[in-house]
């Protein structure tokens, strides 16, 4: 028997093992004609998050929080672990295919070079069960950037947040940012290289190979000349903060930062700190679009400054509307705003909300010219002001979660600019105890509402708010945390993007006729 005959027999045997009776019986002719069923929506099985370094201030007090909502259909096993970026390393598997994280539930493997002991390589934050947040504190300038992954039952809807309070100095106030997934392109309208500002672009690389990044800056007259903005290398599993004012010699009040990843992928966020009006994180704007929504401008905002940019060469006249509690209105004197192609423009909108909840809705004629945008919001009176940023947000398609909420000082703002919607909001158990509570709300078309979010019964510690769409929409949402320190209204605002915790999986039917082709 020659090699060809043996190979043929082996191949037929292997096919029989995989397909059952395929090797000995003809396929049903009707099977090929059956249409596949509708795609099933299933929980994702693995996800990753990146958190930038919270602060360089010795006065900073940071809380990291992690949470996964209970998801029907999720696996009954898994882990969700965040580690310091400099300590992060890929988990090793033993002979049984089980990672160190899965075996001990706490400790990751030691550094590949063996230079760190088990205590140094412990997770900064690890979830124990879906439905209950976990929080840890880290004080001073040594609080690290974090890199983490979640799989199995923890992957779907996994969310992490860092909230930092800085008592004094540049950027004093409340600074909050939701940890985000890695990507290859980001837009940040609303940054600055002015002398009064200290703005950093934070880049975090979750992978085992270096990432190469270009940083482009656009001011009022177009692209700024940069000195070291090209070919920025971010080392594997590390974080790199870069001071924007060192990338260019030009001092400008309003700058749009464009991060383009040439090789690899990174997480990115801008930390915008002001000498007089505090500071906050500026998350990335939604992708350039002819229609943008900036949700959840606080009702007591004393000043709102819109910064917008269009990446192309074409100019555009943006239509401006405010989604108020009573419907869409056009701000007097700011009906349209003119943007020149490739140039960043800033517009002072004053006390836009006038004591009512509001969201900005920006529209280009026919949606023909893509735009990115963000607003800088001030609260408080002269000399005792604090600032926060709200970028154009992505719609909340299915579900989103905001963390580190407290019984007082939390505001959930929801807008449905194009059509009415029904949402369900669940307050999780507290990090130290409490019973979940759920409420349903109706949001009228064209309005923004500050909803009275539920609070867990018997709350101890902070808790999570999970917002789910039930009908209508699209829906956009943001969450504000606020407190008062020394007469200064500390606050931070985070838009709530969809958690992308579910994925459509096509329902494929068996078609063994392909074996005869």
Coordinates of C-alpha atoms in Angstrom, one line a residue:
X1 CA 0.0 0.0 0.0
X2 CA 1.6 3.3 -1.1
X3 CA 1.7 6.6 0.8
X4 CA -1.1 8.1 -1.4
X5 CA -3.5 5.3 -0.4
X6 CA -2.6 5.6 3.3
X7 CA -3.1 9.4 3.2
X8 CA -6.5 9.0 1.5
X9 CA -7.7 6.5 4.1
X10 CA -6.4 8.7 7.0
X11 CA -8.3 11.7 5.5
X12 CA -11.6 9.8 5.1
X13 CA -11.2 8.5 8.7
X14 CA -10.6 12.0 10.1
X15 CA -13.7 13.4 8.2
X16 CA -15.8 10.6 9.6
X17 CA -14.7 11.4 13.1
X18 CA -15.6 15.1 12.7
X19 CA -18.9 14.7 10.7
X20 CA -20.3 11.5 12.1
X21 CA -21.8 9.5 9.2
X22 CA -20.6 11.9 6.5
X23 CA -18.2 9.4 5.1
X24 CA -20.8 6.6 4.7
X25 CA -24.1 8.3 4.0
X26 CA -25.2 10.9 1.5
X27 CA -26.2 14.3 2.9
X28 CA -29.9 15.2 3.0
X29 CA -30.6 17.3 -0.2
X30 CA -32.9 19.5 1.8
X31 CA -30.2 20.5 4.3
X32 CA -28.4 22.8 1.8
X33 CA -31.7 24.6 1.0
X34 CA -32.5 25.4 4.7
X35 CA -32.0 29.1 5.5
X36 CA -29.9 29.9 8.5
X37 CA -31.8 31.2 11.5
X38 CA -31.5 34.7 12.9
X39 CA -28.3 35.7 14.6
X40 CA -28.3 35.0 18.3
X41 CA -27.2 37.7 20.7
X42 CA -24.7 36.3 23.2
X43 CA -22.4 37.7 25.9
X44 CA -18.9 38.5 24.8
X45 CA -16.3 36.1 26.2
X46 CA -13.3 38.4 26.6
X47 CA -12.7 42.1 26.9
X48 CA -9.9 44.5 28.0
X49 CA -9.7 47.9 29.7
X50 CA -7.0 50.5 30.2
X51 CA -6.9 53.2 32.9
X52 CA -4.5 56.2 32.6
X53 CA -2.2 57.3 35.5
X54 CA -4.6 59.3 37.7
X55 CA -2.4 62.2 38.9
X56 CA 1.1 63.5 39.5
X57 CA 0.0 65.4 42.6
X58 CA 1.1 64.2 46.0
X59 CA -2.3 65.5 47.3
X60 CA -4.3 63.2 45.0
X61 CA -6.7 60.7 46.5
X62 CA -7.8 58.1 43.9
X63 CA -10.5 55.4 44.0
X64 CA -10.4 52.6 41.4
X65 CA -13.7 50.8 40.9
X66 CA -14.5 47.7 38.9
X67 CA -17.9 46.1 38.1
X68 CA -19.7 43.6 35.8
X69 CA -23.5 43.5 35.6
X70 CA -25.2 40.2 35.9
X71 CA -25.8 39.0 32.3
X72 CA -28.1 36.2 31.3
X73 CA -26.4 33.5 29.4
X74 CA -22.9 34.3 30.6
X75 CA -20.4 31.6 31.4
X76 CA -20.2 30.5 35.1
X77 CA -16.4 30.9 35.2
X78 CA -14.0 33.6 34.5
X79 CA -11.8 36.5 36.0
X80 CA -11.7 40.2 35.8
X81 CA -8.3 41.6 36.8
X82 CA -6.6 45.0 36.6
X83 CA -2.9 45.4 37.2
X84 CA -0.4 48.3 37.2
X85 CA 0.7 48.8 33.7
X86 CA 4.4 48.5 34.5
X87 CA 3.8 45.2 36.2
X88 CA 1.4 43.7 33.7
X89 CA 2.4 40.5 32.0
X90 CA 0.7 37.8 30.0
X91 CA -0.6 34.9 32.2
X92 CA 1.3 31.7 31.8
X93 CA -0.5 28.4 31.4
X94 CA 0.4 25.2 33.2
X95 CA 0.4 21.7 31.7
X96 CA -3.4 21.5 32.2
X97 CA -4.0 24.7 30.3
X98 CA -5.0 26.7 33.4
X99 CA -3.6 30.2 33.9
X100 CA -2.1 31.3 37.2
X101 CA -5.0 33.9 37.5
X102 CA -7.5 31.1 37.2
X103 CA -5.8 28.9 39.7
X104 CA -5.3 31.2 42.6
X105 CA -7.9 33.9 41.8
X106 CA -5.6 36.6 43.2
X107 CA -2.0 36.5 42.1
X108 CA -0.8 36.8 38.6
X109 CA 2.4 35.1 37.6
X110 CA 5.7 36.6 38.6
X111 CA 7.4 39.0 36.1
X112 CA 9.0 37.1 33.2
X113 CA 12.5 38.2 34.4
X114 CA 11.7 37.1 37.9
X115 CA 12.5 40.5 39.3
X116 CA 9.3 41.1 41.2
X117 CA 7.9 39.0 44.0
X118 CA 4.3 37.8 44.3
X119 CA 3.2 40.7 46.5
X120 CA 4.4 43.3 43.9
X121 CA 2.6 41.5 41.1
X122 CA -0.8 41.2 42.9
X123 CA -3.8 42.6 41.0
X124 CA -4.7 46.1 42.0
X125 CA -8.3 45.2 41.6
X126 CA -10.1 41.9 41.0
X127 CA -13.8 41.2 40.9
X128 CA -15.3 38.4 43.0
X129 CA -18.8 38.1 41.5
X130 CA -20.9 39.9 38.9
X131 CA -23.4 42.4 40.3
X132 CA -21.2 43.8 43.1
X133 CA -18.6 46.5 42.5
X134 CA -15.1 46.3 44.0
X135 CA -13.2 49.5 45.0
X136 CA -9.7 50.2 46.2
X137 CA -7.9 53.5 47.1
X138 CA -4.5 54.7 46.1
X139 CA -3.1 58.1 47.4
X140 CA -0.4 60.4 46.1
X141 CA 1.4 60.6 42.8
X142 CA 2.3 56.9 42.8
X143 CA -1.1 55.6 41.8
X144 CA -0.5 53.7 38.6
X145 CA -2.0 53.3 35.2
X146 CA -3.9 50.0 34.9
X147 CA -4.1 47.3 32.3
X148 CA -6.7 44.6 32.6
X149 CA -8.7 41.8 31.0
X150 CA -12.0 40.1 31.8
X151 CA -13.2 36.8 30.5
X152 CA -16.1 34.3 31.0
X153 CA -18.9 35.6 33.3
X154 CA -17.1 38.9 34.0
X155 CA -16.5 39.9 30.3
X156 CA -19.9 41.1 29.3
X157 CA -20.4 44.7 30.4
X158 CA -17.2 44.9 32.4
X159 CA -16.6 48.5 33.4
X160 CA -13.9 50.3 35.4
X161 CA -13.6 53.9 36.7
X162 CA -11.0 56.0 38.5
X163 CA -12.0 59.0 40.5
X164 CA -9.4 61.4 41.9
X165 CA -9.8 64.3 44.3
X166 CA -7.0 66.9 44.3
X167 CA -7.3 69.3 47.2
X168 CA -5.1 72.1 45.9
X169 CA -2.7 73.2 43.1
X170 CA -3.1 73.0 39.3
X171 CA -6.1 71.0 38.4
X172 CA -7.5 70.9 41.9
X173 CA -11.0 69.4 42.0
X174 CA -12.6 66.1 41.1
X175 CA -11.2 64.3 38.1
X176 CA -13.0 61.2 36.8
X177 CA -12.6 58.9 33.8
X178 CA -14.0 55.6 32.7
X179 CA -11.3 53.1 31.7
X180 CA -11.5 52.4 28.0
X181 CA -10.6 49.8 25.4
X182 CA -7.6 50.0 23.2
X183 CA -8.0 51.4 19.7
X184 CA -6.0 52.9 16.8
X185 CA -7.4 56.4 16.4
X186 CA -8.7 59.1 18.8
X187 CA -9.9 62.7 18.5
X188 CA -9.7 65.2 21.4
X189 CA -11.2 68.6 20.7
X190 CA -11.0 70.9 23.7
X191 CA -7.3 70.5 24.7
X192 CA -5.0 73.5 25.1
X193 CA -1.3 74.5 25.0
X194 CA -2.0 77.8 26.7
X195 CA 0.2 79.0 29.5
X196 CA -2.7 78.6 32.0
X197 CA -3.2 75.0 31.1
X198 CA -1.2 71.8 31.8
X199 CA -2.6 69.2 29.4
X200 CA -1.2 65.7 29.1
X201 CA -2.0 63.1 26.5
X202 CA -1.9 59.7 28.2
X203 CA -1.1 56.6 26.1
X204 CA -1.4 53.1 27.5
X205 CA -0.2 50.0 25.6
X206 CA -1.8 46.7 26.7
X207 CA 0.1 44.4 24.3
X208 CA 3.4 42.5 24.5
X209 CA 4.9 44.5 21.6
X210 CA 5.7 48.2 21.4
X211 CA 3.1 50.6 19.8
X212 CA 4.1 53.5 17.5
X213 CA 1.9 56.6 17.6
X214 CA 1.7 59.9 15.8
X215 CA 0.2 62.9 17.6
X216 CA -1.2 65.7 15.5
X217 CA -2.3 69.1 16.9
X218 CA -4.7 71.4 15.2
X219 CA -5.3 75.0 16.2
X220 CA -7.2 78.0 15.0
X221 CA -5.2 78.3 11.8
X222 CA -4.7 74.7 11.0
X223 CA -2.2 72.0 11.9
X224 CA 0.5 73.1 14.4
X225 CA 4.1 72.3 13.8
X226 CA 5.2 69.7 16.3
X227 CA 8.7 68.8 17.4
X228 CA 8.4 65.2 18.8
X229 CA 4.8 64.3 17.8
X230 CA 5.7 61.6 15.2
X231 CA 6.9 58.1 15.9
X232 CA 6.2 58.1 19.6
X233 CA 7.0 54.7 21.0
X234 CA 4.9 53.3 23.8
X235 CA 6.7 50.3 25.4
X236 CA 4.9 47.0 25.9
X237 CA 2.3 46.9 28.7
X238 CA 3.2 50.4 29.9
X239 CA 1.8 53.9 30.0
X240 CA 3.3 57.1 28.6
X241 CA 2.0 60.6 29.6
X242 CA 3.2 63.4 27.2
X243 CA 2.8 67.1 28.0
X244 CA 1.2 68.8 25.0
X245 CA 3.0 72.1 25.4
X246 CA 6.3 70.2 24.9
X247 CA 5.2 68.9 21.5
X248 CA 4.8 72.4 20.0
X249 CA 6.1 75.9 20.5
X250 CA 2.7 77.5 19.7
X251 CA 0.5 78.6 22.6
X252 CA -3.2 78.2 21.7
X253 CA -6.4 78.2 23.8
X254 CA -8.3 75.7 21.8
X255 CA -6.5 72.7 20.3
X256 CA -7.7 69.4 18.7
X257 CA -5.5 66.4 19.4
X258 CA -5.5 63.6 16.9
X259 CA -3.9 60.3 17.9
X260 CA -3.1 57.9 15.1
X261 CA -1.5 54.5 15.9
X262 CA 0.9 53.3 13.2
X263 CA 1.7 50.0 14.8
X264 CA -0.2 48.2 17.6
X265 CA -2.9 49.8 19.6
X266 CA -3.3 52.0 22.7
X267 CA -5.7 53.5 25.1
X268 CA -5.7 57.3 25.1
X269 CA -7.2 60.2 27.2
X270 CA -6.3 63.8 27.7
X271 CA -5.9 65.2 31.3
X272 CA -6.6 68.9 31.1
X273 CA -5.5 70.9 34.2
X274 CA -6.0 74.6 34.7
X275 CA -4.2 77.0 37.2
X276 CA -7.4 78.7 38.2
X277 CA -10.5 76.6 37.3
X278 CA -9.4 73.1 38.3
X279 CA -9.4 70.3 35.8
X280 CA -10.7 67.0 34.6
X281 CA -10.2 64.2 32.0
X282 CA -11.2 64.9 28.4
X283 CA -12.3 61.5 26.9
X284 CA -12.1 61.0 23.2
X285 CA -15.0 62.4 21.0
X286 CA -17.2 60.1 19.1
X287 CA -15.9 59.5 15.5
X288 CA -16.3 62.4 13.1
X289 CA -19.9 62.7 12.1
X290 CA -22.4 65.2 10.6
X291 CA -24.6 64.7 13.7
X292 CA -23.3 64.9 17.2
X293 CA -24.8 64.8 20.7
X294 CA -23.0 66.1 23.8
X295 CA -25.2 64.8 26.8
X296 CA -25.6 66.0 30.3
X297 CA -24.5 69.6 30.7
X298 CA -25.2 70.4 34.4
X299 CA -28.2 72.6 35.0
X300 CA -26.1 75.0 37.2
X301 CA -23.3 75.5 34.7
X302 CA -22.1 79.1 34.8
X303 CA -20.2 78.9 31.5
X304 CA -20.1 76.5 28.5
X305 CA -17.4 76.7 25.8
X306 CA -17.8 74.5 22.7
X307 CA -14.7 73.5 20.8
X308 CA -15.3 71.8 17.4
X309 CA -13.1 70.7 14.5
X310 CA -13.8 69.3 11.0
X311 CA -11.0 67.1 9.7
X312 CA -11.6 67.8 6.0
X313 CA -11.0 70.8 3.8
X314 CA -14.6 71.9 3.6
X315 CA -16.2 74.6 5.7
X316 CA -19.4 73.9 7.5
X317 CA -22.2 75.9 9.3
X318 CA -23.2 73.8 12.3
X319 CA -26.8 74.0 13.4
X320 CA -26.9 74.3 17.2
X321 CA -29.8 73.0 19.4
X322 CA -30.3 72.4 23.1
X323 CA -32.3 69.4 24.2
X324 CA -34.0 70.8 27.3
X325 CA -36.5 69.2 29.6
X326 CA -39.3 70.7 27.5
X327 CA -37.8 69.9 24.0
X328 CA -35.3 71.1 21.4
X329 CA -34.7 74.8 21.5
X330 CA -32.2 77.0 19.5
X331 CA -29.9 79.2 21.7
X332 CA -30.4 82.9 21.0
X333 CA -27.4 84.3 19.2
X334 CA -25.9 80.8 18.5
X335 CA -28.2 79.4 16.0
X336 CA -25.4 78.3 13.7
X337 CA -21.6 78.2 14.2
X338 CA -19.1 78.4 11.3
X339 CA -16.2 76.0 11.1
X340 CA -13.4 76.3 8.7
X341 CA -12.0 73.1 7.3
X342 CA -9.0 71.7 9.2
X343 CA -9.1 74.5 11.9
X344 CA -10.2 74.3 15.5
X345 CA -12.9 76.8 16.6
X346 CA -14.0 77.8 20.1
X347 CA -17.4 79.3 20.9
X348 CA -18.5 80.8 24.3
X349 CA -22.1 79.8 24.9
X350 CA -22.4 81.4 28.3
X351 CA -24.9 80.0 30.9
X352 CA -26.5 77.9 28.2
X353 CA -28.7 75.7 30.4
X354 CA -30.2 78.5 32.5
X355 CA -31.0 76.2 35.5
X356 CA -32.3 73.3 33.5
X357 CA -30.8 70.0 32.4
X358 CA -29.5 70.2 28.8
X359 CA -27.6 68.4 26.0
X360 CA -26.1 70.0 22.9
X361 CA -27.2 68.7 19.5
X362 CA -25.0 69.7 16.6
X363 CA -26.0 69.0 13.0
X364 CA -24.2 69.7 9.7
X365 CA -26.4 70.4 6.7
X366 CA -27.4 67.0 5.2
X367 CA -24.8 65.5 7.5
X368 CA -22.3 66.1 4.7
X369 CA -19.3 67.3 6.7
X370 CA -17.9 65.2 9.6
X371 CA -17.2 67.1 12.8
X372 CA -15.7 66.2 16.3
X373 CA -16.6 68.4 19.3
X374 CA -16.5 68.7 23.1
X375 CA -17.6 71.3 25.7
X376 CA -15.8 72.7 28.7
X377 CA -18.2 73.4 31.5
X378 CA -17.6 75.6 34.5
X379 CA -19.5 75.6 37.8
X380 CA -19.2 78.1 40.6
X381 CA -18.5 81.8 40.9
X382 CA -15.3 83.7 39.9
X383 CA -12.4 82.6 42.0
X384 CA -14.2 79.4 43.1
X385 CA -14.8 77.6 39.9
X386 CA -14.3 74.0 38.8
X387 CA -14.3 72.6 35.3
X388 CA -15.2 69.4 33.5
X389 CA -15.4 68.2 29.8
X390 CA -18.2 66.5 27.9
X391 CA -17.2 65.2 24.4
X392 CA -19.6 64.2 21.7
X393 CA -20.9 60.8 22.8
X394 CA -21.8 57.5 21.1
X395 CA -25.4 56.3 21.6
X396 CA -26.3 53.9 24.3
X397 CA -27.6 51.1 22.1
X398 CA -28.3 48.4 24.7
X399 CA -26.5 48.9 28.0
X400 CA -24.0 51.1 29.9
X401 CA -22.7 51.4 33.4
X402 CA -21.4 54.3 35.5
X403 CA -19.4 53.6 38.7
X404 CA -18.4 55.1 42.0
X405 CA -21.8 56.6 42.7
X406 CA -22.9 57.7 46.1
X407 CA -26.3 58.3 47.7
X408 CA -25.8 62.1 47.4
X409 CA -23.9 64.0 44.7
X410 CA -24.8 61.7 41.7
X411 CA -26.8 62.9 38.7
X412 CA -27.8 60.7 35.8
X413 CA -28.7 62.7 32.7
X414 CA -30.5 61.1 29.7
X415 CA -31.4 62.5 26.4
X416 CA -33.4 61.2 23.4
X417 CA -32.9 63.8 20.7
X418 CA -34.7 62.0 17.8
X419 CA -37.5 59.9 19.4
X420 CA -39.0 59.0 22.7
X421 CA -37.4 56.1 24.6
X422 CA -38.0 53.9 27.6
X423 CA -35.0 53.0 29.8
X424 CA -34.4 50.8 32.8
X425 CA -31.9 51.9 35.5
X426 CA -30.5 49.4 38.1
X427 CA -28.6 50.4 41.1
X428 CA -26.3 47.6 42.1
X429 CA -25.4 46.4 45.5
X430 CA -22.9 48.6 47.3
X431 CA -19.2 47.8 47.4
X432 CA -19.6 47.1 51.1
X433 CA -23.3 46.0 51.2
X434 CA -26.8 46.9 50.0
X435 CA -29.7 45.5 48.0
X436 CA -30.1 46.3 44.2
X437 CA -33.0 48.5 43.1
X438 CA -34.4 49.0 39.6
X439 CA -36.6 51.8 38.1
X440 CA -38.0 52.4 34.7
X441 CA -38.2 55.9 33.0
X442 CA -39.8 57.4 29.9
X443 CA -37.7 60.0 28.0
X444 CA -39.7 62.2 25.7
X445 CA -38.5 62.9 22.2
X446 CA -36.1 65.9 21.9
X447 CA -35.7 66.2 25.7
X448 CA -33.0 65.8 28.3
X449 CA -33.9 64.6 31.8
X450 CA -32.0 64.4 35.0
X451 CA -33.6 61.3 36.3
X452 CA -33.9 60.5 40.0
X453 CA -31.7 57.4 39.9
X454 CA -32.4 54.5 42.3
X455 CA -30.2 53.9 45.3
X456 CA -29.5 50.5 46.8
X457 CA -31.4 49.7 50.0
X458 CA -29.1 49.6 53.0
X459 CA -26.3 51.1 50.9
X460 CA -22.7 50.7 52.2
X461 CA -19.9 52.1 50.0
X462 CA -20.2 53.2 46.4
X463 CA -22.4 51.5 43.8
X464 CA -22.9 51.1 40.1
X465 CA -25.8 52.5 37.9
X466 CA -26.6 50.3 34.9
X467 CA -28.8 51.9 32.2
X468 CA -30.5 49.7 29.6
X469 CA -32.6 50.7 26.7
X470 CA -36.0 49.1 26.4
X471 CA -37.6 50.8 23.4
X472 CA -37.3 53.8 21.2
X473 CA -34.2 56.0 21.0
X474 CA -31.5 56.5 20.2
X475 CA -30.5 57.4 23.8
X476 CA -27.4 59.3 25.1
X477 CA -26.5 59.5 28.7
X478 CA -23.9 60.9 31.1
X479 CA -23.3 60.8 34.9
X480 CA -22.1 63.7 37.1
X481 CA -20.4 63.3 40.4
X482 CA -20.3 66.4 42.6
X483 CA -19.2 67.6 46.0
X484 CA -18.3 70.9 47.7
X485 CA -14.8 71.5 49.2
X486 CA -13.9 74.8 50.7
X487 CA -16.8 76.5 48.8
X488 CA -15.6 75.2 45.4
X489 CA -18.1 72.9 43.6
X490 CA -16.0 69.9 42.7
X491 CA -17.5 67.8 39.9
X492 CA -16.7 65.4 37.0
X493 CA -18.9 64.3 34.1
X494 CA -18.6 61.0 32.2
X495 CA -20.6 60.1 29.1
X496 CA -22.0 56.5 29.1
X497 CA -21.0 54.7 25.9
X498 CA -22.6 51.4 25.1
X499 CA -20.6 48.6 26.9
X500 CA -20.7 46.3 23.8
X501 CA -21.2 43.4 26.1
X502 CA -23.3 41.4 23.6
X503 CA -22.4 40.2 20.2
X504 CA -24.5 38.8 17.4
X505 CA -23.6 35.2 16.5
X506 CA -25.1 33.8 13.3
X507 CA -27.1 30.6 13.6
X508 CA -25.5 28.4 11.0
X509 CA -27.1 25.2 9.7
X510 CA -25.3 22.0 8.8
X511 CA -24.5 21.6 5.1
X512 CA -22.4 18.5 4.4
X513 CA -22.8 18.9 0.6
X514 CA -19.6 21.0 0.7
X515 CA -17.7 17.7 1.2
X516 CA -18.7 16.6 -2.3
X517 CA -17.5 19.7 -4.1

